[in-house]
PDB file of C-alpha atoms in Angstrom:
ATOM      1  CA  MET A  20       0.057  -0.124   0.114  1.00 75.00           C
ATOM      2  CA  ARG A  21       1.059   3.389  -0.640  1.00 68.00           C
ATOM      3  CA  HIS A  22       0.086   5.203   2.324  1.00 78.00           C
ATOM      4  CA  ARG A  23       1.146   8.740   3.014  1.00 67.00           C
ATOM      5  CA  SER A  24       3.590   8.199   0.108  1.00 72.00           C
ATOM      6  CA  ARG A  25       4.187  11.888  -1.235  1.00 73.00           C
ATOM      7  CA  LYS A  26       6.508  12.301  -3.490  1.00 75.00           C
ATOM      8  CA  LYS A  27       6.189  11.591  -7.266  1.00 81.00           C
ATOM      9  CA  HIS A  28       7.465   8.227  -8.764  1.00 86.00           C
ATOM     10  CA  LEU A  29       7.540   9.620 -12.472  1.00 88.00           C
ATOM     11  CA  ASN A  30       7.073   6.135 -13.628  1.00 89.00           C
ATOM     12  CA  ARG A  31      10.725   5.662 -12.550  1.00 91.00           C
ATOM     13  CA  THR A  32      12.484   3.048 -10.526  1.00 92.00           C
ATOM     14  CA  PRO A  33      14.071   4.864  -7.378  1.00 90.00           C
ATOM     15  CA  ALA A  34      17.670   4.419  -9.183  1.00 94.00           C
ATOM     16  CA  HIS A  35      16.226   5.545 -12.299  1.00 95.00           C
ATOM     17  CA  ARG A  36      14.470   8.597 -10.404  1.00 93.00           C
ATOM     18  CA  LEU A  37      17.957   9.531  -8.497  1.00 93.00           C
ATOM     19  CA  ALA A  38      20.093   9.260 -11.695  1.00 94.00           C
ATOM     20  CA  LEU A  39      17.514  11.700 -13.126  1.00 95.00           C
ATOM     21  CA  PHE A  40      17.531  13.935 -10.569  1.00 95.00           C
ATOM     22  CA  ARG A  41      21.088  13.726 -10.644  1.00 93.00           C
ATOM     23  CA  ASN A  42      21.496  14.844 -14.322  1.00 93.00           C
ATOM     24  CA  LEU A  43      18.687  17.370 -14.361  1.00 95.00           C
ATOM     25  CA  ALA A  44      20.580  19.071 -10.923  1.00 95.00           C
ATOM     26  CA  ARG A  45      23.944  19.057 -12.814  1.00 92.00           C
ATOM     27  CA  ALA A  46      22.510  20.808 -15.855  1.00 92.00           C
ATOM     28  CA  LEU A  47      20.078  23.356 -13.796  1.00 95.00           C
ATOM     29  CA  ILE A  48      23.857  24.185 -11.828  1.00 93.00           C
ATOM     30  CA  THR A  49      25.716  24.291 -15.473  1.00 89.00           C
ATOM     31  CA  HIS A  50      23.419  26.302 -17.122  1.00 89.00           C
ATOM     32  CA  GLU A  51      20.968  27.967 -14.416  1.00 91.00           C
ATOM     33  CA  ARG A  52      17.844  27.175 -17.014  1.00 94.00           C
ATOM     34  CA  ILE A  53      17.033  24.145 -19.018  1.00 95.00           C
ATOM     35  CA  VAL A  54      14.079  22.980 -20.654  1.00 96.00           C
ATOM     36  CA  THR A  55      11.986  19.605 -19.073  1.00 96.00           C
ATOM     37  CA  THR A  56       8.458  18.425 -18.887  1.00 95.00           C
ATOM     38  CA  LEU A  57       6.330  20.321 -16.222  1.00 95.00           C
ATOM     39  CA  PRO A  58       5.850  17.465 -13.862  1.00 94.00           C
ATOM     40  CA  LYS A  59       9.847  17.361 -13.881  1.00 95.00           C
ATOM     41  CA  ALA A  60      10.526  20.791 -13.151  1.00 96.00           C
ATOM     42  CA  LYS A  61       8.259  20.660 -10.301  1.00 95.00           C
ATOM     43  CA  TRP A  62       9.736  17.692  -8.789  1.00 95.00           C
ATOM     44  CA  LEU A  63      13.721  18.832  -9.441  1.00 96.00           C
ATOM     45  CA  ARG A  64      12.573  22.573  -7.803  1.00 96.00           C
ATOM     46  CA  PRO A  65      12.201  21.863  -4.141  1.00 94.00           C
ATOM     47  CA  GLU A  66      15.003  19.287  -4.467  1.00 94.00           C
ATOM     48  CA  ILE A  67      17.607  21.629  -6.319  1.00 96.00           C
ATOM     49  CA  GLU A  68      16.647  24.320  -3.830  1.00 96.00           C
ATOM     50  CA  LYS A  69      17.787  22.751  -0.649  1.00 96.00           C
ATOM     51  CA  LEU A  70      21.038  21.977  -2.549  1.00 96.00           C
ATOM     52  CA  ILE A  71      21.388  26.120  -2.957  1.00 96.00           C
ATOM     53  CA  THR A  72      20.241  26.201   0.492  1.00 96.00           C
ATOM     54  CA  LEU A  73      23.500  24.125   1.877  1.00 96.00           C
ATOM     55  CA  ALA A  74      25.906  26.303  -0.722  1.00 95.00           C
ATOM     56  CA  LYS A  75      24.390  29.573   0.940  1.00 95.00           C
ATOM     57  CA  LYS A  76      24.642  27.788   4.503  1.00 94.00           C
ATOM     58  CA  ALA A  77      28.457  27.271   3.842  1.00 94.00           C
ATOM     59  CA  ALA A  78      28.918  30.878   2.343  1.00 93.00           C
ATOM     60  CA  LEU A  79      27.424  32.319   5.372  1.00 92.00           C
ATOM     61  CA  GLU A  80      29.425  30.278   7.226  1.00 90.00           C
ATOM     62  CA  MET A  81      32.560  31.036   5.526  1.00 89.00           C
ATOM     63  CA  ASP A  82      31.536  34.961   6.395  1.00 88.00           C
ATOM     64  CA  GLY A  83      30.583  34.508   9.990  1.00 83.00           C
ATOM     65  CA  PRO A  84      32.859  34.887  13.324  1.00 83.00           C
ATOM     66  CA  GLY A  85      35.356  32.535  15.012  1.00 83.00           C
ATOM     67  CA  ASP A  86      37.846  30.397  14.070  1.00 89.00           C
ATOM     68  CA  GLU A  87      38.708  30.133  10.480  1.00 89.00           C
ATOM     69  CA  LYS A  88      39.877  26.731  10.737  1.00 90.00           C
ATOM     70  CA  ALA A  89      36.486  25.534  12.497  1.00 88.00           C
ATOM     71  CA  ARG A  90      34.328  28.062   9.903  1.00 89.00           C
ATOM     72  CA  ARG A  91      36.098  25.545   7.111  1.00 89.00           C
ATOM     73  CA  VAL A  92      35.268  22.769   8.786  1.00 90.00           C
ATOM     74  CA  ALA A  93      31.565  23.322   8.690  1.00 88.00           C
ATOM     75  CA  ALA A  94      31.155  24.665   4.877  1.00 90.00           C
ATOM     76  CA  LEU A  95      33.118  21.283   4.189  1.00 92.00           C
ATOM     77  CA  HIS A  96      30.216  19.483   6.283  1.00 92.00           C
ATOM     78  CA  TYR A  97      27.934  21.439   3.752  1.00 93.00           C
ATOM     79  CA  ARG A  98      29.971  20.595   0.780  1.00 91.00           C
ATOM     80  CA  ARG A  99      29.985  17.003   1.622  1.00 92.00           C
ATOM     81  CA  LEU A 100      26.425  16.741   2.118  1.00 94.00           C
ATOM     82  CA  ALA A 101      25.604  18.387  -1.167  1.00 93.00           C
ATOM     83  CA  MET A 102      27.856  15.752  -3.071  1.00 91.00           C
ATOM     84  CA  SER A 103      26.276  13.047  -1.624  1.00 92.00           C
ATOM     85  CA  ARG A 104      23.010  14.697  -2.959  1.00 93.00           C
ATOM     86  CA  LEU A 105      24.350  14.938  -6.220  1.00 91.00           C
ATOM     87  CA  GLY A 106      26.340  11.767  -6.377  1.00 88.00           C
ATOM     88  CA  PRO A 107      29.874  11.238  -8.281  1.00 84.00           C
ATOM     89  CA  VAL A 108      31.086  15.019  -9.603  1.00 77.00           C
ATOM     90  CA  HIS A 109      34.392  14.171 -11.177  1.00 71.00           C
ATOM     91  CA  GLY A 110      34.581  14.885 -14.527  1.00 70.00           C
ATOM     92  CA  THR A 111      31.253  17.054 -14.399  1.00 72.00           C
ATOM     93  CA  GLY A 112      33.273  20.288 -15.828  1.00 73.00           C
ATOM     94  CA  ILE A 113      30.857  23.294 -16.414  1.00 76.00           C
ATOM     95  CA  TYR A 114      31.331  24.408 -20.017  1.00 73.00           C
ATOM     96  CA  ASP A 115      29.535  26.888 -22.693  1.00 72.00           C
ATOM     97  CA  LYS A 116      27.435  26.461 -25.530  1.00 71.00           C
ATOM     98  CA  LYS A 117      29.944  26.759 -27.659  1.00 77.00           C
ATOM     99  CA  ASP A 118      32.015  23.694 -25.446  1.00 75.00           C
ATOM    100  CA  GLU A 119      34.706  25.877 -23.905  1.00 77.00           C
ATOM    101  CA  PRO A 120      35.324  25.659 -20.369  1.00 78.00           C
ATOM    102  CA  GLN A 121      33.616  28.488 -18.286  1.00 76.00           C
ATOM    103  CA  ASP A 122      36.140  30.410 -16.270  1.00 75.00           C
ATOM    104  CA  ASP A 123      36.130  30.446 -12.460  1.00 73.00           C
ATOM    105  CA  PRO A 124      36.280  33.960 -11.204  1.00 70.00           C
ATOM    106  CA  LEU A 125      37.969  32.716  -7.966  1.00 67.00           C
ATOM    107  CA  SER A 126      40.646  30.465  -9.453  1.00 68.00           C
ATOM    108  CA  GLY A 127      42.179  32.831 -11.801  1.00 68.00           C
ATOM    109  CA  GLY A 128      41.257  32.264 -14.736  1.00 65.00           C
ATOM    110  CA  LYS A 129      41.223  28.348 -14.155  1.00 67.00           C
ATOM    111  CA  SER A 130      37.961  26.804 -15.759  1.00 65.00           C
ATOM    112  CA  TYR A 131      35.584  25.357 -13.007  1.00 68.00           C
ATOM    113  CA  ASP A 132      36.430  21.580 -12.447  1.00 71.00           C
ATOM    114  CA  THR A 133      33.059  20.316 -10.746  1.00 82.00           C
ATOM    115  CA  VAL A 134      29.309  21.575 -10.604  1.00 88.00           C
ATOM    116  CA  LEU A 135      30.178  21.610  -7.073  1.00 90.00           C
ATOM    117  CA  LYS A 136      32.567  24.303  -6.843  1.00 88.00           C
ATOM    118  CA  LYS A 137      30.065  26.471  -9.171  1.00 89.00           C
ATOM    119  CA  LEU A 138      27.153  25.765  -6.587  1.00 93.00           C
ATOM    120  CA  PHE A 139      29.358  26.665  -3.727  1.00 92.00           C
ATOM    121  CA  ARG A 140      31.639  29.615  -5.386  1.00 89.00           C
ATOM    122  CA  GLU A 141      29.192  31.041  -7.300  1.00 91.00           C
ATOM    123  CA  ILE A 142      25.378  30.112  -6.989  1.00 93.00           C
ATOM    124  CA  GLY A 143      25.737  29.956  -3.332  1.00 93.00           C
ATOM    125  CA  PRO A 144      27.130  33.350  -2.406  1.00 93.00           C
ATOM    126  CA  ARG A 145      24.404  35.042  -4.377  1.00 93.00           C
ATOM    127  CA  TYR A 146      21.625  33.644  -2.815  1.00 94.00           C
ATOM    128  CA  LYS A 147      22.848  35.069   0.593  1.00 92.00           C
ATOM    129  CA  ALA A 148      20.590  37.510   1.621  1.00 90.00           C
ATOM    130  CA  ARG A 149      17.899  35.768   0.143  1.00 91.00           C
ATOM    131  CA  PRO A 150      15.251  33.582   2.527  1.00 90.00           C
ATOM    132  CA  GLY A 151      14.513  31.021   0.013  1.00 90.00           C
ATOM    133  CA  GLY A 152      12.849  30.773  -3.454  1.00 92.00           C
ATOM    134  CA  TYR A 153      15.689  30.653  -5.728  1.00 95.00           C
ATOM    135  CA  THR A 154      14.116  29.151  -8.746  1.00 95.00           C
ATOM    136  CA  ARG A 155      11.389  30.127 -11.232  1.00 95.00           C
ATOM    137  CA  ILE A 156       9.250  27.748 -13.258  1.00 96.00           C
ATOM    138  CA  VAL A 157       7.969  29.130 -16.712  1.00 96.00           C
ATOM    139  CA  LYS A 158       5.175  27.511 -18.431  1.00 96.00           C
ATOM    140  CA  GLN A 159       5.537  26.902 -22.363  1.00 95.00           C
ATOM    141  CA  HIS A 160       2.041  26.939 -24.667  1.00 93.00           C
ATOM    142  CA  TYR A 161       3.629  24.305 -26.867  1.00 88.00           C
ATOM    143  CA  ARG A 162       3.779  20.491 -25.862  1.00 91.00           C
ATOM    144  CA  ARG A 163       6.551  18.150 -26.783  1.00 89.00           C
ATOM    145  CA  LEU A 164       7.229  16.539 -29.982  1.00 90.00           C
ATOM    146  CA  GLY A 165       5.979  13.120 -29.649  1.00 90.00           C
ATOM    147  CA  ASP A 166       4.648  12.631 -26.412  1.00 91.00           C
ATOM    148  CA  GLY A 167       2.572  15.852 -26.411  1.00 93.00           C
ATOM    149  CA  GLY A 168       3.864  16.217 -22.632  1.00 93.00           C
ATOM    150  CA  HIS A 169       3.935  19.941 -21.341  1.00 95.00           C
ATOM    151  CA  THR A 170       6.840  21.490 -21.525  1.00 96.00           C
ATOM    152  CA  ALA A 171       8.358  24.144 -18.927  1.00 97.00           C
ATOM    153  CA  ILE A 172      11.432  26.088 -18.219  1.00 97.00           C
ATOM    154  CA  ILE A 173      13.350  26.140 -14.944  1.00 97.00           C
ATOM    155  CA  GLU A 174      15.583  29.044 -14.332  1.00 96.00           C
ATOM    156  CA  LEU A 175      17.560  30.222 -11.238  1.00 95.00           C
ATOM    157  CA  LEU A 176      16.732  33.780 -10.372  1.00 94.00           C
ATOM    158  CA  LYS A 177      19.716  36.324 -10.940  1.00 91.00           C
ATOM    159  CA  GLU A 178      21.346  38.421  -8.032  1.00 85.00           C
ATOM    160  CA  GLY A 179      18.669  40.719  -6.723  1.00 81.00           C
ATOM    161  CA  GLU A 180      15.430  39.802  -8.620  1.00 81.00           C
ATOM    162  CA  THR A 181      12.637  39.067  -7.344  1.00 76.00           C
ATOM    163  CA  LYS A 182       9.459  36.540  -8.715  1.00 71.00           C
ATOM    164  CA  VAL A 183       6.853  38.312 -10.803  1.00 70.00           C
ATOM    165  CA  ARG A 184       3.294  37.465  -9.192  1.00 68.00           C
ATOM    166  CA  LEU A 185       0.286  38.406 -11.498  1.00 69.00           C
ATOM    167  CA  LYS A 186      -1.610  39.160  -9.113  1.00 74.00           C
ATOM    168  CA  GLU A 187      -0.842  41.544  -5.726  1.00 76.00           C
ATOM    169  CA  ARG A 188      -2.002  39.915  -2.343  1.00 77.00           C
ATOM    170  CA  LYS A 189      -4.486  42.199  -0.860  1.00 81.00           C
ATOM    171  CA  PRO A 190      -3.368  43.104   2.905  1.00 85.00           C
ATOM    172  CA  ALA A 191      -5.342  40.945   5.345  1.00 83.00           C
ATOM    173  CA  ALA A 192      -8.576  42.470   6.696  1.00 84.00           C
ATOM    174  CA  PRO A 193      -8.237  43.781  10.582  1.00 86.00           C
ATOM    175  CA  ALA A 194      -9.816  41.792  13.044  1.00 83.00           C
ATOM    176  CA  PRO A 195     -12.857  42.763  13.684  1.00 83.00           C
ATOM    177  CA  ALA A 196     -13.439  45.085  17.119  1.00 82.00           C
ATOM    178  CA  PRO A 197     -14.507  43.261  20.173  1.00 84.00           C
ATOM    179  CA  ALA A 198     -18.183  44.185  21.231  1.00 81.00           C
ATOM    180  CA  PRO A 199     -18.477  47.013  23.801  1.00 83.00           C
ATOM    181  CA  VAL A 200     -19.427  45.107  27.095  1.00 83.00           C
ATOM    182  CA  ALA A 201     -22.747  46.771  29.050  1.00 79.00           C
ATOM    183  CA  PRO A 202     -22.295  48.014  32.381  1.00 81.00           C
ATOM    184  CA  ALA A 203     -23.682  45.836  34.806  1.00 76.00           C
ATOM    185  CA  THR A 204     -27.019  47.229  36.526  1.00 74.00           C
ATOM    186  CA  GLU A 205     -28.400  45.786  39.602  1.00 67.00           C
TER     187      GLU A 205
END
């Protein structure tokens, strides 16, 4: 029975779902914008936001007070947690659309070795002041050829960018005033 089972299965085995998540997460970190089906995008959003939160915590830890060695150990812990979610990252370099390695701004012109470096050096510090909501899903109006699946774009927000709401939220109505109590007469 499937009582209280919340996660989407996406018609895949657990091993296939894990591989799918790792591939989608690496692609999103690499390109910061990918086109996929709508159910996959909705399924990927909370997972990738948890990874970005780990990178953000590591960036905040490195800027925090205290002994430098203790801060580095705490940041290493967050890096290892992210590595366990992303799987083996050796050989997952970051390349642009022309298949040339992207430059890492912190390593003096060298290219990124892995997706983890980009996640922890660029993406995590970008969202230090943001309390959450690092991604945006934009539904596309056309369907995928072949099976007619709904497609969507999932992308990382730029620094300082906010999500656009179609309707403004109205402020909450004030609480009703308590009814006046009549004085007791004898």
